[in-house]
XYZ file of C-alpha atoms in Angstrom:
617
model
C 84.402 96.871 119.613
C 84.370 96.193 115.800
C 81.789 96.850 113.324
C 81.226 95.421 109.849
C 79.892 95.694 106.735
C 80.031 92.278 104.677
C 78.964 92.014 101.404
C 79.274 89.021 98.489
C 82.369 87.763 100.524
C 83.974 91.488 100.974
C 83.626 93.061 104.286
C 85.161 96.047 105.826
C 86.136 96.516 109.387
C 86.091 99.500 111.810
C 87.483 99.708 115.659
C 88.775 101.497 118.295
C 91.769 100.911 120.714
C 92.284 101.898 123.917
C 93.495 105.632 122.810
C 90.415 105.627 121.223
C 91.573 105.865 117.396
C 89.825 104.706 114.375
C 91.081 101.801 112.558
C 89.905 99.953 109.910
C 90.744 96.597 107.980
C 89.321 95.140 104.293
C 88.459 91.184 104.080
C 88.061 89.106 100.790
C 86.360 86.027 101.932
C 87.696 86.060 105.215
C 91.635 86.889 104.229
C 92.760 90.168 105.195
C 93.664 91.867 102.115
C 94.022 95.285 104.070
C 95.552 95.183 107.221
C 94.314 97.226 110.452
C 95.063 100.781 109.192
C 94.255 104.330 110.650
C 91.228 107.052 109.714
C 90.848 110.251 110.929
C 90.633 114.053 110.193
C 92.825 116.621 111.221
C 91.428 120.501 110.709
C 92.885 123.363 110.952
C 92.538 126.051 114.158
C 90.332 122.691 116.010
C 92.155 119.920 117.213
C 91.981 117.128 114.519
C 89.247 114.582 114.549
C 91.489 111.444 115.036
C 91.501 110.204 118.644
C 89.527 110.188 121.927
C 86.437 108.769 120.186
C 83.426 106.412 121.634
C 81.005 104.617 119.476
C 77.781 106.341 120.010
C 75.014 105.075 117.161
C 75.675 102.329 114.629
C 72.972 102.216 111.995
C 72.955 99.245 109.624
C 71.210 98.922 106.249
C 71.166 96.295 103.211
C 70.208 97.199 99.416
C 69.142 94.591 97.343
C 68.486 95.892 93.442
C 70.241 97.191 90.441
C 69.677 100.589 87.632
C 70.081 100.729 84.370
C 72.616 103.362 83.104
C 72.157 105.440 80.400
C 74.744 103.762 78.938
C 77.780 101.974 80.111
C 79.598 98.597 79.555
C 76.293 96.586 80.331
C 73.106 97.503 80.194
C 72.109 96.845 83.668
C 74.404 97.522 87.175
C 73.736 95.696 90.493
C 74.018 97.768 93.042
C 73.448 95.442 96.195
C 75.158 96.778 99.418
C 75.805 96.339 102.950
C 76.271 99.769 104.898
C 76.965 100.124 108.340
C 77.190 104.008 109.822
C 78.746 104.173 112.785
C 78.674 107.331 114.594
C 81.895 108.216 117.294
C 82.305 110.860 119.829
C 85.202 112.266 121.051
C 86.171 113.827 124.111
C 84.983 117.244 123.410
C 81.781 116.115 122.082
C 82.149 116.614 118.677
C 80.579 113.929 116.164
C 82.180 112.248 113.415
C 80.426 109.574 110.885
C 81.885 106.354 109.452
C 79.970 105.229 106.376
C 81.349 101.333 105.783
C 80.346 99.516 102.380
C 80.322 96.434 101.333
C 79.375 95.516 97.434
C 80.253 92.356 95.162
C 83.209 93.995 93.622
C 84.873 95.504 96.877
C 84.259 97.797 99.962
C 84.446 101.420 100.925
C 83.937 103.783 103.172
C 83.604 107.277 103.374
C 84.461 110.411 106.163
C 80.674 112.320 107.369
C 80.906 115.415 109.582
C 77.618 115.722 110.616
C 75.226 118.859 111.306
C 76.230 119.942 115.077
C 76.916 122.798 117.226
C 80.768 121.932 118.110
C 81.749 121.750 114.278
C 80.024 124.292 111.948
C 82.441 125.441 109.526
C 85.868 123.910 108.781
C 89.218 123.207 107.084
C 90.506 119.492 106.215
C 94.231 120.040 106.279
C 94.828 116.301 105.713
C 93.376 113.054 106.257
C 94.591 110.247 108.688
C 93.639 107.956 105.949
C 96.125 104.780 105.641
C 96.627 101.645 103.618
C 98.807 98.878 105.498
C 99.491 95.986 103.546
C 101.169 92.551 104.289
C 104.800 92.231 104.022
C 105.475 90.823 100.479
C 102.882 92.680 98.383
C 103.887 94.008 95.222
C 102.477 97.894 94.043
C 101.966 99.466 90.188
C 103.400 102.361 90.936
C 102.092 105.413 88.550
C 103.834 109.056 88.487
C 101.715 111.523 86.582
C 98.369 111.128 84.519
C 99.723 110.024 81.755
C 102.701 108.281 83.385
C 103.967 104.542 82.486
C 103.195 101.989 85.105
C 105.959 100.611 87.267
C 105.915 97.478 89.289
C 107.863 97.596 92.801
C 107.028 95.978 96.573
C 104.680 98.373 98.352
C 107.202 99.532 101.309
C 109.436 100.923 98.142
C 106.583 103.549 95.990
C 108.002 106.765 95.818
C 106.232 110.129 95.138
C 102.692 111.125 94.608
C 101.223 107.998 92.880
C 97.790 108.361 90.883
C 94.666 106.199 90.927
C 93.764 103.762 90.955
C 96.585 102.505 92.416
C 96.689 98.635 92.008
C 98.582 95.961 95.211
C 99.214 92.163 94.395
C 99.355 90.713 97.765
C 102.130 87.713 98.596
C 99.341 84.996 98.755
C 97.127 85.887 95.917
C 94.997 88.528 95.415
C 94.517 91.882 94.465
C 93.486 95.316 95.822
C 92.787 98.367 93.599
C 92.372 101.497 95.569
C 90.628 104.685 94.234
C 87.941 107.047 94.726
C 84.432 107.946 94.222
C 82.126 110.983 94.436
C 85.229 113.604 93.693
C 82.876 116.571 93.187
C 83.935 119.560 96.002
C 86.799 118.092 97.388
C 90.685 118.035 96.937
C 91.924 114.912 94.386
C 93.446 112.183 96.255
C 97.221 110.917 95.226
C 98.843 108.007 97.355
C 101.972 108.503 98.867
C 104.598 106.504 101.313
C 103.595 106.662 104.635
C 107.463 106.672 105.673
C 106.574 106.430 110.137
C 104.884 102.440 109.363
C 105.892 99.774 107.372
C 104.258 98.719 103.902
C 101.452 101.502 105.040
C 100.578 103.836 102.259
C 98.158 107.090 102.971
C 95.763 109.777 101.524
C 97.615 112.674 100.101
C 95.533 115.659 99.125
C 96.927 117.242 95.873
C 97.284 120.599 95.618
C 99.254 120.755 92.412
C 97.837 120.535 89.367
C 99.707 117.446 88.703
C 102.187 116.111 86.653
C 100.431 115.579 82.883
C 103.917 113.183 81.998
C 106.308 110.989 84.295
C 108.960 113.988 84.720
C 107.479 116.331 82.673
C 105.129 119.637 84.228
C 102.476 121.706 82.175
C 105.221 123.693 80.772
C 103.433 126.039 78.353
C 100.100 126.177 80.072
C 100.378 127.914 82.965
C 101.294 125.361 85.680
C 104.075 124.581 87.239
C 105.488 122.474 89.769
C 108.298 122.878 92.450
C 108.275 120.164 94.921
C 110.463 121.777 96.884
C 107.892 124.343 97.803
C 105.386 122.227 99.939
C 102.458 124.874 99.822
C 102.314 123.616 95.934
C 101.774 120.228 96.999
C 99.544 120.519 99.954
C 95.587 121.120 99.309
C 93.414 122.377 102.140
C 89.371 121.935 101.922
C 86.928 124.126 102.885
C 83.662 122.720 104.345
C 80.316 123.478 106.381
C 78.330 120.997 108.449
C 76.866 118.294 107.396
C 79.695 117.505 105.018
C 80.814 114.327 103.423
C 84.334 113.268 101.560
C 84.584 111.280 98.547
C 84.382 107.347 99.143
C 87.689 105.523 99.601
C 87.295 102.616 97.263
C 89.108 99.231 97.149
C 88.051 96.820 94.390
C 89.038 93.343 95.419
C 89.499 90.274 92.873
C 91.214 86.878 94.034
C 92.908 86.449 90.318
C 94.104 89.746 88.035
C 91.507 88.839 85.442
C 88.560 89.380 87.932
C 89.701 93.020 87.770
C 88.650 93.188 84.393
C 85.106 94.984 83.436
C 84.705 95.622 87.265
C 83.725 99.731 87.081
C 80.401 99.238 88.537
C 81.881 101.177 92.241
C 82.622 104.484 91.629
C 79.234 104.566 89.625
C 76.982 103.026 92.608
C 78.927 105.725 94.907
C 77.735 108.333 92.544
C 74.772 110.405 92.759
C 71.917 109.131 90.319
C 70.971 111.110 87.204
C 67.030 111.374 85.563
C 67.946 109.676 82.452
C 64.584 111.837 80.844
C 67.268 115.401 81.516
C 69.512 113.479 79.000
C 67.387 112.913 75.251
C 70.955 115.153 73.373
C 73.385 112.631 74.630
C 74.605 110.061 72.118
C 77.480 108.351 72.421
C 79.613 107.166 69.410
C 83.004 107.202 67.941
C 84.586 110.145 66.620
C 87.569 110.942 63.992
C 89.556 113.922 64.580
C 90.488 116.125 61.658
C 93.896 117.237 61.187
C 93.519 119.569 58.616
C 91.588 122.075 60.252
C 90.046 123.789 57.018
C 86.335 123.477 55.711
C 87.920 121.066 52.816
C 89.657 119.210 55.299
C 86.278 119.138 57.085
C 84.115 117.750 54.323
C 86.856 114.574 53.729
C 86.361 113.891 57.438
C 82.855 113.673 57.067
C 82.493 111.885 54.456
C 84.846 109.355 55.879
C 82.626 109.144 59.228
C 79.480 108.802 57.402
C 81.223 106.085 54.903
C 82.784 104.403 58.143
C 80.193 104.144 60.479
C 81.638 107.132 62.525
C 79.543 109.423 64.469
C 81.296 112.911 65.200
C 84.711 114.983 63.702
C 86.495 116.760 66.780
C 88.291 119.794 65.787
C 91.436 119.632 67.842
C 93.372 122.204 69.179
C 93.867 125.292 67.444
C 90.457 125.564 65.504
C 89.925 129.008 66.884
C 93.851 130.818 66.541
C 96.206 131.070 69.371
C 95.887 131.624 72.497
C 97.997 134.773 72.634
C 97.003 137.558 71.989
C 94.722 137.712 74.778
C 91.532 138.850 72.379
C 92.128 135.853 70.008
C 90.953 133.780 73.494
C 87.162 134.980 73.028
C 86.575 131.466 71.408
C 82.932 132.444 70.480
C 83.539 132.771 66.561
C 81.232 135.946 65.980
C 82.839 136.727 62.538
C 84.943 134.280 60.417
C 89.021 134.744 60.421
C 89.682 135.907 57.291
C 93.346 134.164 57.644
C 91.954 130.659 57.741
C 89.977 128.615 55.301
C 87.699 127.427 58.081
C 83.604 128.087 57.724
C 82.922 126.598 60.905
C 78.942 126.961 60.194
C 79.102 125.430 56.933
C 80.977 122.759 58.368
C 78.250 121.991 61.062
C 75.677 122.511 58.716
C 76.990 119.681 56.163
C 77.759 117.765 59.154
C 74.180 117.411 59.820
C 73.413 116.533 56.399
C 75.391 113.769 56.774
C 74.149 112.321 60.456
C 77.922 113.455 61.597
C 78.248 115.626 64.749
C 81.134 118.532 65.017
C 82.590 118.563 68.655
C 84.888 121.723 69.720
C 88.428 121.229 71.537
C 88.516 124.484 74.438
C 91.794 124.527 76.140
C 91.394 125.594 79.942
C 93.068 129.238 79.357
C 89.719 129.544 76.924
C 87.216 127.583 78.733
C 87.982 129.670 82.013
C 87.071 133.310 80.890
C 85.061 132.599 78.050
C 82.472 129.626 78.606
C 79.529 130.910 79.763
C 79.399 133.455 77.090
C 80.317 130.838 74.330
C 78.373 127.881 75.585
C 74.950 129.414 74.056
C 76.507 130.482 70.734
C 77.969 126.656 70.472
C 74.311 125.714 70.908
C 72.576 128.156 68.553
C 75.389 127.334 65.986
C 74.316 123.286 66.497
C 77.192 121.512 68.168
C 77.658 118.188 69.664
C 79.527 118.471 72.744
C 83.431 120.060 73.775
C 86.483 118.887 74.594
C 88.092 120.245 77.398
C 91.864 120.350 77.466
C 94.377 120.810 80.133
C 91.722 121.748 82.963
C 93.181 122.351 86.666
C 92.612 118.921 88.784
C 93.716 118.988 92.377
C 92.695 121.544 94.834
C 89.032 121.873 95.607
C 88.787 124.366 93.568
C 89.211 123.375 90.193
C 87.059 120.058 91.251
C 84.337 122.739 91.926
C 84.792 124.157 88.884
C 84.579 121.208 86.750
C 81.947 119.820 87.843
C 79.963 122.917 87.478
C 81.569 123.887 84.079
C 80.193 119.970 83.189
C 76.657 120.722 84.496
C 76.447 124.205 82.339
C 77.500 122.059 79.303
C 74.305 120.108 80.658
C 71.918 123.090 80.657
C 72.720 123.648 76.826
C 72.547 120.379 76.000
C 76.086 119.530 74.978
C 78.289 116.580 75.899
C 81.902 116.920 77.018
C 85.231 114.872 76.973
C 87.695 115.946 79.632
C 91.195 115.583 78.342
C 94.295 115.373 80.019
C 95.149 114.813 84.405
C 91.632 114.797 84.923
C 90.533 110.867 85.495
C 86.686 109.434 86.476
C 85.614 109.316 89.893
C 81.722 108.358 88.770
C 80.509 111.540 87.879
C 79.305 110.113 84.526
C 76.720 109.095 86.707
C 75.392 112.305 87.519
C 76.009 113.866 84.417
C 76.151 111.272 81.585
C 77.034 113.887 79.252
C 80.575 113.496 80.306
C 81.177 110.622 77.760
C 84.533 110.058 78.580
C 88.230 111.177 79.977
C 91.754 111.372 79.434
C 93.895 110.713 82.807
C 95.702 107.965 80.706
C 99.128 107.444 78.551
C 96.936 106.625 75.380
C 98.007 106.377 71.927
C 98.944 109.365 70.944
C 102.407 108.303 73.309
C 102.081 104.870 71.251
C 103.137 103.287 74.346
C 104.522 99.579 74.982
C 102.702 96.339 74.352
C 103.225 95.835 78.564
C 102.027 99.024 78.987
C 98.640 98.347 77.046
C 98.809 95.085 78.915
C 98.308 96.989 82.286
C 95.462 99.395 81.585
C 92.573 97.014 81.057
C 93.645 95.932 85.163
C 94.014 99.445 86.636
C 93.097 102.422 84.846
C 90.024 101.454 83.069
C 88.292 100.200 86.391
C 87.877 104.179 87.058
C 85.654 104.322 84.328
C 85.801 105.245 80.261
C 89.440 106.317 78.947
C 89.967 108.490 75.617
C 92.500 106.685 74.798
C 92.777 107.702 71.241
C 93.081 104.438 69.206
C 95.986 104.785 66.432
C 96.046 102.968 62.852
C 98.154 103.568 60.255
C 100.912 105.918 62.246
C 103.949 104.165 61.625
C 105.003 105.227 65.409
C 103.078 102.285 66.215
C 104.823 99.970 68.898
C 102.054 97.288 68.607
C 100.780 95.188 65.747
C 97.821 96.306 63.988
C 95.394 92.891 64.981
C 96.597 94.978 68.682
C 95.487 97.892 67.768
C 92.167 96.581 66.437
C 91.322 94.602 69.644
C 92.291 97.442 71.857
C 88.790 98.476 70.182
C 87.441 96.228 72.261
C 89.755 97.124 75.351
C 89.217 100.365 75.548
C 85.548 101.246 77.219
C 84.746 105.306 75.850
C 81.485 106.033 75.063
C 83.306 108.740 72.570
C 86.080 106.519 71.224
C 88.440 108.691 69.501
C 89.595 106.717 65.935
C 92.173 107.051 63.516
C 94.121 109.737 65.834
C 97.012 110.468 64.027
C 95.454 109.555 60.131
C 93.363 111.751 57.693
C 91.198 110.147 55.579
C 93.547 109.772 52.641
C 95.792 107.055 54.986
C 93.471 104.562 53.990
C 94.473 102.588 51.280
C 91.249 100.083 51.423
C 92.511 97.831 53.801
C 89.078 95.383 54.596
C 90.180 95.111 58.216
C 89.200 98.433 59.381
C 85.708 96.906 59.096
C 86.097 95.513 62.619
C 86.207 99.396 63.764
C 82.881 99.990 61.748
C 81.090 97.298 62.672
C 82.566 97.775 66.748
C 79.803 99.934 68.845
C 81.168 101.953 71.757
C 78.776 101.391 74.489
C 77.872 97.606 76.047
C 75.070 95.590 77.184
C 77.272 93.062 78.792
C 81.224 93.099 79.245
C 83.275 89.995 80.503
C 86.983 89.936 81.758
C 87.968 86.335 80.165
C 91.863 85.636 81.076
C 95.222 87.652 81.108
C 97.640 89.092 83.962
C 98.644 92.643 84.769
C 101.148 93.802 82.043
C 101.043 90.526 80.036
C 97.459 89.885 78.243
C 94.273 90.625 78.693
C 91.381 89.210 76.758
C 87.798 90.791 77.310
C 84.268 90.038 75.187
C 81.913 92.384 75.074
C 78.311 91.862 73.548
C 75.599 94.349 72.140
C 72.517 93.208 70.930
C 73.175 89.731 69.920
C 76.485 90.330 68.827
C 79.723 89.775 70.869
C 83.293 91.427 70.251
C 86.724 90.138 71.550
C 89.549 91.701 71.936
C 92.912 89.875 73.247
C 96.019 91.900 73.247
C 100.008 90.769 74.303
C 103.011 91.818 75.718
C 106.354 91.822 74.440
C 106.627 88.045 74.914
C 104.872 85.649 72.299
C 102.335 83.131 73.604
C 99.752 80.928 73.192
C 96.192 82.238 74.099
C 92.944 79.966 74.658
C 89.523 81.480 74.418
C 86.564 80.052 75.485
C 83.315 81.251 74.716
C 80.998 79.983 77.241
C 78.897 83.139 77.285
C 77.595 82.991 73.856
C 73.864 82.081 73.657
C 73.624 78.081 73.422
C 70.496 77.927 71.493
C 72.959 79.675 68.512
C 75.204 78.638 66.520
C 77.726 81.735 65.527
C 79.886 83.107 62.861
C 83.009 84.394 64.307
C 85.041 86.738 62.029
C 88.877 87.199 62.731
C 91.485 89.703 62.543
C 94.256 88.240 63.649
C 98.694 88.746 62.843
C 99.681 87.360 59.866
C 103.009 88.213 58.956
C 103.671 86.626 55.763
C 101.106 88.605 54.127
C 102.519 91.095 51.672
C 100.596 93.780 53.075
C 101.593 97.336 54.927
C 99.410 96.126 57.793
C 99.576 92.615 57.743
C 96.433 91.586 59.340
C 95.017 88.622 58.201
C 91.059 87.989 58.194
C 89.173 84.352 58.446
C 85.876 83.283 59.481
C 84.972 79.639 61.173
C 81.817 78.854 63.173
C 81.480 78.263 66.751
C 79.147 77.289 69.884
C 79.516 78.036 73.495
C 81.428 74.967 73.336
C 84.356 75.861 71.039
C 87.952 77.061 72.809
C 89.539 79.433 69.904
C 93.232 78.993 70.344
C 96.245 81.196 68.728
C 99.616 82.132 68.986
C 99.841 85.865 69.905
C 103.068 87.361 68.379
C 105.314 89.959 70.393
C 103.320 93.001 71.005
C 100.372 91.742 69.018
C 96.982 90.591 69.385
C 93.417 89.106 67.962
C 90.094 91.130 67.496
C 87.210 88.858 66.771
C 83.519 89.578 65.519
C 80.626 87.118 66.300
C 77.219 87.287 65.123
C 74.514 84.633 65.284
C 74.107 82.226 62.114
């Protein structure tokens, strides 16, 4: 017997042979993109929930609508669905729920354990979860949260891969897998299912994870042996009725459909009351190096002259770590060995419309944040940064998530740095403006690797991926690094990362990062390939902003604008490579007017790239 869930041309599959296992498949307009592949639970101390089984209840259901999020890369999400729940029965009577979903941008489905008398309270030791695929189809392979991407045919992934975890399949096509609704429950990593062919499967981390390709937490308390299994194995703890996170597969039939497609993990997210939210604000920030009230003051006035909304104070704004009294990160009395009024700083800060946000590493944040989170208030912060939290095991899911909802209940807004990466809980609580879980800037990684983030990682949701200018560690051009404004979706978008405000020398073209706003009413994917270009418009107001970035390998790019209003007529402003200029940056700026009829054309120079400004005439 099969059930399905069909939605916008996606539909997802579940079955039963005659051993009476689950299996399920994935359909893009009637092509298999996922091939029959297995489901089931397996506990510990009960036999596992993976065999034996009889349908006993199917329950259907269709959603036709949309929300509005707080804020997000449009102002408006559809959130139409097809669910089918089918409830199975195995041989000792226990009951086991199959939630299948079908949306516009993909499918999903999810593992319930309903309230019952056989199954009360439990341990997941692993999940039967697989992902066959058909022979031919090619994987980006990811080690570590802020590893480089790596493109090899499925059968041949190695190691505990991250999410989302993106499959080209032999006839055309694409398959992102990744999660949603990560909030008591251990992280999921994909691994080599090494007993079937091209079949990947669920791996439940119970490491902390790996914040480089080869490289552990040295230095903060983790560490990572993989030949001791019990490191690498999470168990979870649960009590009746219990649901996992959703199993997610965004589906596209070319790699530019992937583009702008976040909308799932969201809709798979519990729903917020946007009136619980009036302190949250997003806007783009400017850390300051200098760490000193002086060094303070130039900050600020270089947000507030900049269009710039907050200055984070990074990592070491309240002393080492070590010893362990210098970790009470509630500043109660002012170090007399640093030239750093924190106060005063907030206090001309809000003189100035300019918000201060905190960096708390996880060593801090652990012991210390209930008793600092009402002093941060009183003393009139923004929000925190949280650094190097544990991701993984239940656990530390559990805790952030509730260390994310105290932030909440005193009003303060939160980045999550480092492995941690979006599963929708922005959702739930929209003060988490945005995440790390990416090789951003601060690695100044390749031109290919920029290429490839716009296609996997950023489908998760927002990325910090702390935009560099005048660092001359740059690997891209700077008309790249000015479109990867546009790029990069974070409702805090970190500027600047590496520069004070003294590194600017008047160059006009940082006006495109003034003018650039960091949340969306509409985004659009418009062309490019995984690891090669990607070209995205994205409009507030009436105003649209493009940004097209390259690879290593020069080309030609054509843009159309189609989406622009046709009753307008627009003035497009461009930043574009120009390298005869005699300039440090060479980025050379022109203006010409356009319809939805004009095709912008230009030739895209090794690693660089075009940012481009329209605004009705």
């Amino acid at each position: 017997m099969i059930v399905e869930a069909s939605y916008g041309g996606n539909s997802i599959g579940l079955s039963l042979d005659q051993d009476g296992k689950l299996w399920y498949d994935v359909k893009r307009k009637g092509q298999t993109v996922v091939m029959p592949s297995r489901l089931g639970l397996h506990l510990a101390n009960f036999p596992s929930l993976c065999d034996k089984f009889t349908i006993s209840n199917i329950t259907r259901r269709k959603v036709e609508g949309s929300w509005k999020p707080l804020y997000g890369e449009r102002a408006e999400i559809d959130e139409s669905f097809e669910e089918a729940a089918v409830c199975v029965e195995d041989d000792l009577g226990r009951i086991l729920e199959i939630r299948l979903r079908a949306y516009s941008e993909g499918t999903a489905f999810q593992y319930v354990i309903p309230e019952q008398e056989k199954i009360k309270e439990f341990t997941i030791t692993q999940e039967d979860t697989g992902f066959t695929f058909p022979s031919g189809s090619m994987a980006w392979e990811e080690h570590g949260v802020e590893g480089e991407y790596c493109v090899k045919p499925v059968g041949d992934i190695s190691g505990y891969c991250e999410r989302p975890f993106a499959v080209q399949l032999p006839e055309g096509g694409y398959v992102l897998i990744h999660e949603a609704g990560l909030t008591d429950y251990a992280r999921m990593l994909i691994v080599k299912d090494e007993h079937a062919e091209n079949t990947l499967q669920v791996h439940l981390s119970g490491h902390m994870c790996r914040l480089y390709n080869d490289v552990d937490y040295v230095g903060y308390g983790f560490t990572l042996n993989e030949d001791e299994s019990d490191s690498l194995v999470s168990h979870v703890v649960g009590k009746a009725p219990f649901a996992t996170p959703w199993r997610t597969f965004i589906l596209a039939d070319h790699a530019a459909e992937l583009l702008c497609r976040s909308n799932m993990a969201l809709n798979l997210s519990e729903a917020c009351k946007e009136e619980d939210f009036p302190y949250v604000k997003p806007g783009k920030a400017l850390r300051d190096v200098g760490l000193s009230t002086t060094s303070a003051f130039a900050c600020i006035d270089f947000c507030a002259d900049h269009g710039l909304q907050y200055v984070l104070f990074d990592g070491g704004w309240y002393g080492p770590l070590d010893p362990p009294e210098h970790r009470a990160i509630v500043p109660t009395r002012e170090d007399p060995n640093r030239d750093l009024d924190l106060r005063k700083v907030i206090s001309y800060g809000k003189e100035k419309g300019i918000g201060i946000f905190l960096y708390v590493d996880r060593t801090a944040a652990e012991p210390n944040l209930d008793a600092s989170l009402p002093v941060w208030k009183e003393m009139g912060i923004a929000g925190i940064k949280l650094g190097f939290v544990k991701v993984g095991p239940q656990e530390w899911t559990r805790w952030l998530v509730e260390a994310v909802k105290k932030c909440h209940e005193h009003g303060l807004m939160v980045n999550i740095h480092d492995a941690y990466r979006p599963t929708g809980l922005s959702r739930t609580y929209p003060n988490v403006l945005t995440q790390e879980g990416i090789r951003g800037n601060e690695h100044f990684p390749t031109a290919t690797h920029n290429t490839t983030l716009p296609f996997v990682r950023f489908q998760a949701g927002a990325g910090d991926y702390t935009l560099c200018y005048f660092d001359k560690r740059l690997k891209v051009t700077h008309a790249h690094m000015l479109a990867m404004g546009v790029i990069v979706y974070s409702p805090m978008q970190m500027m600047f990362w590496y520069d004070k405000p003294s590194d600017w020398h008047g160059e006009e073209e940082i006006e495109f990062w003034e003018k650039i706003p960091v949340t969306w009413d509409e985004s659009i994917g418009i062309s490019g390939e995984i690891g090669e270009y990607a070209i995205i418009a994205r409009r507030k107001d009436s105003k649209w902003f493009i940004g097209c970035i390259n690879n290593e390998k020069a080309r030609t790019a054509k843009i159309p604008l189609h989406f622009l209003d046709a009753e307008n007529k627009y003035s497009a402003q461009i930043y574009e490579d120009v390298s005869e200029l005699d300039t440090r940056t060479k980025v050379g700026i022109r203006s010409v007017e356009v319809t939805k009829d004009s095709i912008l054309e230009f030739h895209l120079e090794s690693s660089g790239g075009t940012a481009i400004y329209l605004k009705p005439m």
